[in-house]
Amino acid sequence: MDNLIEEVKEINENNDIFGTYQKAKSICDFLELDTNKEILEKNNLIAIYGSWGSGKSCLMKTIYNNLNQEKFNVIWFNTWKYEKDDNLAYSLFKYIGKDNYWDKIKERGSNFLSNAYGIFKSLTKGVEVNLGILNVKPGEMLDEAEKQDKIIKDNINEQKCLWEKVEEFENEFKNIKFKNNKRLVVFLDDLDRCESENIITLISAIKLLLSINKDIIFIIGVDKKAVTLALENKYNNDYNKADEYLEKIFSITFELINNIQIKNFIKYINEIIGLDENNAQLILNFFEAMHFTNARHIKKVLRKYYLMKNYLKNKGIDINDVHNILLILYIVILNMYHSDEYKYIIRKDKEKIYENIILFYYDKNGMKKQGRYTSY
């Protein structure tokens, strides 16, 4: 069933279950508003914050497909897919340029590209200098030393410092115009799934180098907690510094909070489980009562139930009884996301555990009482 497939897809009014469509539409309006052009030139790094599975990729894909094509060119870069590249920041620079400015950059010659490659590489590992070993006989040492000294004197004035290379790169890159003189929106997906080193390198490269071109807007989907943990390693586990770093990088942020669209969600439940509207509402109430609202987690649980239901039916379980369905969904949630609790409920000797559980309650007179769980 298509609704259960895990994929990044565009959201519309009819298939929006978690309030993604209205969020995407609002962000599109924000980007397209002419009065915001100056703001976006000065603040062209935008973060979409949301936990894993909350629907960041679908939100970004919806923005990607709905931005005004008369105003924007768009590019999608999956950082997780390409993170094995040993110079990921340079790879992004080249990916952005492949349909825009790469031919123009190549006209500058191989020296400029070598400098650009080295600049991005230095953000991660610095510049490695190999002095080599002088493999000479003792009697030739003085002559070899004089020879090396002459080579150094001949070349030293031709060697550029890092700041000179960066300045040259910036002067070229900041003036590049894109196709039809439109602004370019670059979507970076799955950054928070990359290794810590790549997360920090790419964010640094975008902030320090690529964002200097004010005709580019970067929209980056990140799990703030995952990126903060990567930054904590850089700042010796100082959470506050890591959090401040993100705030400094992304002055414009949008928080993705799932807002379940009741009508579409009930239709979705009906398609998967086959319940009528009233009983589907009970499923919705169940998820909300458990604070189980992560988009990906809900789909994974429902996918598992969908694959199980014929087996359960063959075992004589009435899968049309909503109470049975709720119990099954509860057990599936425990199995997938709360393994310790799941282990307890399948233990054969679980009665021994329950014997020591004491319940407290108030009687009709407001008096506090207690009793063993097993007595209930």
XYZ file of C-alpha atoms in Angstrom:
376
model
C 0.000 0.000 0.000
C 1.447 3.339 -1.128
C 0.505 5.123 2.115
C 2.788 2.813 4.096
C 5.879 3.209 1.922
C 8.739 5.123 3.531
C 9.606 7.810 0.993
C 10.182 11.522 0.639
C 7.150 12.870 -1.179
C 5.341 16.117 -1.807
C 2.506 16.831 0.599
C -0.795 18.344 -0.521
C -4.103 19.188 1.128
C -5.486 15.694 0.506
C -2.608 13.587 1.832
C -1.462 15.904 4.633
C -1.739 14.020 7.916
C 0.618 15.956 10.178
C 0.081 19.616 9.229
C 3.017 19.690 6.817
C 1.243 21.331 3.882
C 0.281 24.565 5.636
C 3.787 24.862 7.092
C 5.337 24.453 3.650
C 2.931 26.948 2.119
C 3.749 29.534 4.801
C 7.508 29.116 4.227
C 7.023 29.481 0.463
C 5.095 32.700 1.048
C 7.877 33.960 3.326
C 10.579 33.262 0.710
C 8.603 34.727 -2.186
C 7.614 37.974 -0.513
C 9.493 40.794 -2.262
C 9.801 42.797 0.953
C 11.794 39.898 2.483
C 14.469 39.903 -0.225
C 16.871 42.108 1.743
C 16.338 40.083 4.919
C 17.135 36.854 3.075
C 20.259 38.343 1.506
C 21.610 39.087 4.983
C 20.298 35.893 6.554
C 20.487 33.261 3.828
C 20.908 30.191 6.040
C 17.575 28.732 7.147
C 17.164 25.734 9.443
C 14.163 23.416 9.508
C 14.319 21.937 13.004
C 12.602 18.656 13.743
C 13.392 15.272 15.265
C 14.151 12.247 13.119
C 10.971 11.013 11.497
C 9.006 14.207 12.081
C 8.668 14.893 8.345
C 11.456 17.421 7.616
C 12.258 15.857 4.251
C 8.621 15.846 3.124
C 8.253 19.472 4.227
C 11.360 20.497 2.289
C 10.287 18.501 -0.788
C 6.920 20.284 -0.697
C 8.650 23.677 -0.552
C 11.039 22.535 -3.307
C 8.150 21.653 -5.623
C 6.018 24.697 -4.871
C 8.405 27.651 -4.926
C 7.679 30.260 -7.583
C 9.764 29.167 -10.590
C 9.782 32.705 -11.943
C 11.773 33.833 -8.905
C 13.859 30.813 -7.907
C 16.028 28.008 -9.198
C 16.158 25.026 -6.815
C 18.718 22.304 -6.036
C 18.348 19.231 -3.784
C 21.497 17.804 -2.158
C 21.301 14.651 -0.031
C 24.260 15.018 2.326
C 23.917 11.536 3.819
C 24.028 9.950 0.358
C 27.296 11.650 -0.562
C 29.030 11.921 2.820
C 31.667 9.289 1.937
C 33.192 11.923 -0.336
C 36.448 12.830 1.421
C 35.845 16.535 0.681
C 32.099 16.862 1.104
C 32.078 20.672 1.238
C 33.910 20.908 -2.105
C 31.489 18.316 -3.499
C 28.584 20.578 -2.508
C 30.317 23.590 -4.098
C 30.728 21.633 -7.350
C 27.183 20.200 -7.189
C 25.707 23.695 -6.868
C 27.790 24.817 -9.823
C 27.185 21.942 -12.234
C 24.222 23.632 -13.931
C 25.108 27.191 -12.996
C 28.693 28.395 -12.959
C 31.046 25.432 -13.357
C 32.063 26.168 -16.947
C 32.799 29.758 -15.956
C 34.865 28.600 -12.967
C 36.880 26.200 -15.126
C 37.827 29.108 -17.379
C 39.815 30.496 -14.445
C 42.149 27.520 -14.766
C 43.241 24.598 -12.622
C 45.046 26.778 -10.070
C 41.798 28.397 -8.941
C 40.077 25.000 -8.620
C 43.067 23.586 -6.735
C 42.913 26.530 -4.333
C 39.150 26.036 -3.883
C 39.616 22.319 -3.213
C 42.342 23.055 -0.659
C 40.273 25.720 1.110
C 37.347 23.352 1.665
C 39.656 20.531 2.634
C 41.439 22.703 5.191
C 38.192 23.195 7.091
C 38.393 19.573 8.166
C 41.965 18.445 8.360
C 44.132 21.491 7.780
C 46.966 21.560 5.267
C 49.356 18.650 5.360
C 52.977 19.506 4.573
C 55.349 16.727 3.638
C 58.962 17.875 3.928
C 60.381 14.504 2.898
C 63.704 12.979 3.875
C 67.010 14.080 2.423
C 68.510 10.870 1.119
C 72.040 12.104 0.586
C 75.532 11.101 1.555
C 77.263 13.075 4.360
C 79.757 14.649 1.936
C 76.923 16.013 -0.212
C 74.890 17.463 2.683
C 76.119 21.060 2.311
C 75.527 21.135 -1.437
C 72.029 19.689 -0.980
C 71.228 22.233 1.745
C 72.257 25.108 -0.542
C 70.144 23.622 -3.336
C 67.074 23.365 -1.079
C 67.612 26.926 0.146
C 67.639 28.196 -3.457
C 64.402 26.284 -4.246
C 62.711 27.813 -1.224
C 63.843 31.339 -2.170
C 62.658 30.853 -5.750
C 59.226 29.599 -4.697
C 58.400 31.444 -1.495
C 56.993 34.544 -3.187
C 54.714 32.390 -5.346
C 53.127 30.592 -2.406
C 49.792 31.991 -1.255
C 48.651 32.028 2.345
C 45.255 30.575 3.195
C 43.738 34.041 3.649
C 44.917 35.010 0.159
C 43.326 31.900 -1.329
C 40.073 32.523 0.554
C 40.021 36.164 -0.548
C 40.520 35.151 -4.172
C 37.745 32.554 -3.905
C 35.340 35.006 -2.255
C 35.922 37.709 -4.857
C 35.009 35.226 -7.577
C 32.171 33.377 -5.901
C 30.212 36.261 -4.394
C 29.660 37.853 -7.821
C 28.414 34.736 -9.604
C 24.902 35.048 -11.042
C 22.648 32.085 -11.593
C 20.433 31.006 -14.475
C 18.134 33.746 -15.716
C 19.396 35.913 -12.828
C 17.080 34.094 -10.434
C 17.971 33.433 -6.836
C 19.065 29.869 -6.054
C 17.558 27.848 -3.195
C 19.705 24.902 -2.086
C 17.975 22.225 -0.002
C 20.278 20.081 2.168
C 18.579 16.944 3.425
C 19.671 14.407 6.071
C 22.611 16.439 7.396
C 21.871 15.168 10.900
C 22.420 11.566 9.747
C 26.024 12.251 8.772
C 29.052 11.665 10.967
C 29.863 14.461 13.400
C 32.936 15.599 11.483
C 30.976 15.998 8.255
C 28.152 17.868 9.987
C 30.518 20.471 11.404
C 32.600 20.728 8.213
C 29.613 21.300 5.972
C 27.969 23.853 8.261
C 31.279 25.713 8.552
C 31.862 25.677 4.784
C 28.402 27.029 4.066
C 28.636 29.748 6.691
C 32.206 30.872 5.965
C 32.394 30.448 2.195
C 29.229 29.583 0.272
C 26.843 31.958 2.017
C 28.831 34.986 0.840
C 26.859 34.833 -2.415
C 23.651 36.621 -1.452
C 21.749 35.129 -4.397
C 21.840 31.711 -2.672
C 19.458 30.654 0.090
C 20.328 27.459 1.969
C 17.496 25.503 3.598
C 18.873 22.785 5.853
C 16.806 20.125 7.593
C 18.352 19.163 10.923
C 17.551 17.364 14.113
C 18.762 20.064 16.489
C 19.600 17.538 19.178
C 21.731 15.408 16.821
C 23.668 18.393 15.482
C 24.103 19.843 18.976
C 25.615 16.543 20.130
C 28.092 16.707 17.239
C 29.001 20.247 18.219
C 29.304 19.323 21.892
C 32.211 17.052 20.938
C 33.888 20.056 19.334
C 33.258 22.252 22.384
C 34.175 19.700 25.069
C 30.623 18.706 25.922
C 29.570 22.297 26.577
C 25.896 22.201 25.569
C 25.432 25.948 25.854
C 28.281 26.740 23.460
C 26.986 24.184 20.972
C 23.496 25.636 21.162
C 24.821 29.188 20.772
C 26.824 28.072 17.734
C 23.652 26.885 16.015
C 21.832 30.072 16.929
C 24.668 32.120 15.430
C 24.671 30.091 12.208
C 20.898 30.012 11.669
C 19.245 33.325 12.386
C 16.056 32.148 10.619
C 14.591 28.875 11.845
C 11.320 26.984 11.524
C 10.311 24.346 14.045
C 8.454 21.307 12.713
C 5.810 20.258 15.225
C 3.352 17.610 14.120
C -0.194 18.945 14.058
C -2.402 16.011 13.158
C -5.032 16.804 10.516
C -7.977 14.867 11.917
C -9.987 14.391 8.719
C -7.043 13.143 6.657
C -5.690 11.035 9.509
C -9.021 9.255 9.976
C -9.149 8.603 6.224
C -5.614 7.243 6.435
C -6.541 4.906 9.315
C -9.616 3.761 7.409
C -7.519 2.822 4.359
C -5.015 0.820 6.378
C -7.078 -0.795 9.132
C -10.565 -0.666 7.620
C -12.354 1.006 10.538
C -15.279 3.382 10.304
C -14.898 7.046 11.247
C -15.880 6.676 14.920
C -13.519 3.777 15.581
C -10.734 5.436 13.600
C -11.163 8.414 15.932
C -10.479 6.055 18.856
C -7.158 5.098 17.250
C -6.297 8.782 16.922
C -7.258 9.415 20.563
C -5.093 6.450 21.591
C -1.983 7.827 19.834
C -2.527 11.283 21.294
C -3.054 9.935 24.818
C 0.292 8.149 24.548
C 1.967 11.269 23.095
C 2.849 9.030 20.168
C 2.805 11.583 17.358
C 6.086 11.151 15.461
C 5.078 10.807 11.795
C 7.565 8.081 10.924
C 6.878 6.096 14.085
C 3.123 6.106 13.484
C 3.608 4.873 9.921
C 6.006 2.144 11.043
C 3.563 0.874 13.670
C 0.661 0.903 11.223
C 2.815 -0.805 8.587
C 3.624 -3.569 11.043
C -0.045 -3.980 11.965
C -1.009 -4.100 8.277
C 1.474 -6.935 7.702
C 0.257 -8.786 10.818
C -3.514 -8.542 10.493
C -4.105 -11.539 8.193
C -1.942 -13.680 10.456
C -3.949 -12.527 13.487
C -7.198 -13.224 11.670
C -6.070 -16.787 10.925
C -5.340 -17.181 14.654
C -8.978 -16.419 15.410
C -8.539 -12.827 16.573
C -11.364 -10.492 15.604
C -9.500 -7.729 13.772
C -12.702 -5.754 13.317
C -12.970 -5.202 17.078
C -11.361 -1.827 17.803
C -10.440 -2.932 21.342
C -8.369 -5.792 19.934
C -6.723 -3.388 17.497
C -5.841 -0.936 20.276
C -4.303 -3.713 22.357
C -2.287 -4.978 19.380
C -1.072 -1.458 18.527
C -0.075 -0.935 22.160
C 1.988 -4.136 22.180
C 3.573 -3.242 18.826
C 4.578 0.194 20.162
C 6.128 -1.379 23.239
C 7.944 -3.934 21.092
C 9.380 -1.297 18.729
C 10.085 1.649 21.028
C 9.954 0.485 24.668
C 11.782 -2.836 24.700
C 12.166 -3.071 28.491
C 8.428 -2.735 29.080
C 7.754 -5.224 26.277
C 10.055 -7.785 27.879
C 8.076 -7.531 31.102
C 4.673 -8.168 29.537
C 5.847 -11.325 27.741
C 7.500 -12.851 30.806
C 5.829 -16.023 31.983
C 6.475 -15.132 35.628
C 5.236 -11.550 35.327
C 2.750 -12.157 38.143
C 5.731 -12.027 40.522
C 6.474 -8.527 39.290
C 2.888 -7.387 39.726
C 2.727 -8.730 43.312
C 5.001 -5.913 44.471
C 3.126 -3.118 42.699
C 1.067 -0.946 45.067
C -1.740 1.248 43.747
C -2.806 4.427 45.537
C -6.285 5.888 45.092
C -8.876 8.079 46.798
C -12.289 6.765 47.868
C -15.529 8.720 47.515
C -14.848 10.473 50.817
C -11.473 11.718 49.608
C -9.500 9.345 51.816
C -6.224 8.052 50.381
C -6.062 4.251 50.222
C -3.785 1.653 48.776
C -3.931 -1.928 47.588
C -1.886 -4.521 45.724
C -2.139 -4.497 41.931
C -2.899 -8.240 41.865
C -6.103 -7.676 43.859
C -7.478 -5.652 40.965
